[in-house]
Amino acid sequence: AGRGFAVVADEVRGLAQRTQQSTEEIEGLVSALQNGTRQVSGIMLGSRTLTDSSVELTRRAGTSLESITRTVSSIQAMNQQIAAAAEQQSSVAD
């Protein structure tokens, strides 16, 4: 009976060691997963900041393009007036 107990005790010790090793491996995996999650969270925050900045810059570019379009239209109107005035001067000079 004593020998049987020793065999069982050895098995229990072996199982305890494997359980300890498995627990340590799981702790390592959980720690790595937490670190990865923190990194992803930081990257996502940075991405959101860049996206917000891009949206603002796009809005500003749109506003600038609208202003440029208005200015070009105004210049075209002035060019037409200048051309008409030059034509009138030319016809008066003749």
PDB file of N, CA and C in Angstrom, residues 56 68 94:
ATOM      1  N   GLU A  56     -10.567  68.126 -40.672  1.00  0.00           N
ATOM      2  CA  GLU A  56     -10.461  69.583 -40.523  1.00  0.00           C
ATOM      3  C   GLU A  56      -9.707  70.198 -41.703  1.00  0.00           C
ATOM      4  N   ILE A  68     -11.407  80.518 -53.902  1.00  0.00           N
ATOM      5  CA  ILE A  68     -10.674  80.624 -55.173  1.00  0.00           C
ATOM      6  C   ILE A  68     -11.652  80.660 -56.341  1.00  0.00           C
ATOM      7  N   ASP A  94     -11.535 104.449 -84.105  1.00  0.00           N
ATOM      8  CA  ASP A  94     -11.614 104.290 -85.568  1.00  0.00           C
ATOM      9  C   ASP A  94     -12.466 105.353 -86.107  1.00  0.00           C
TER      10      ASP A  94
END
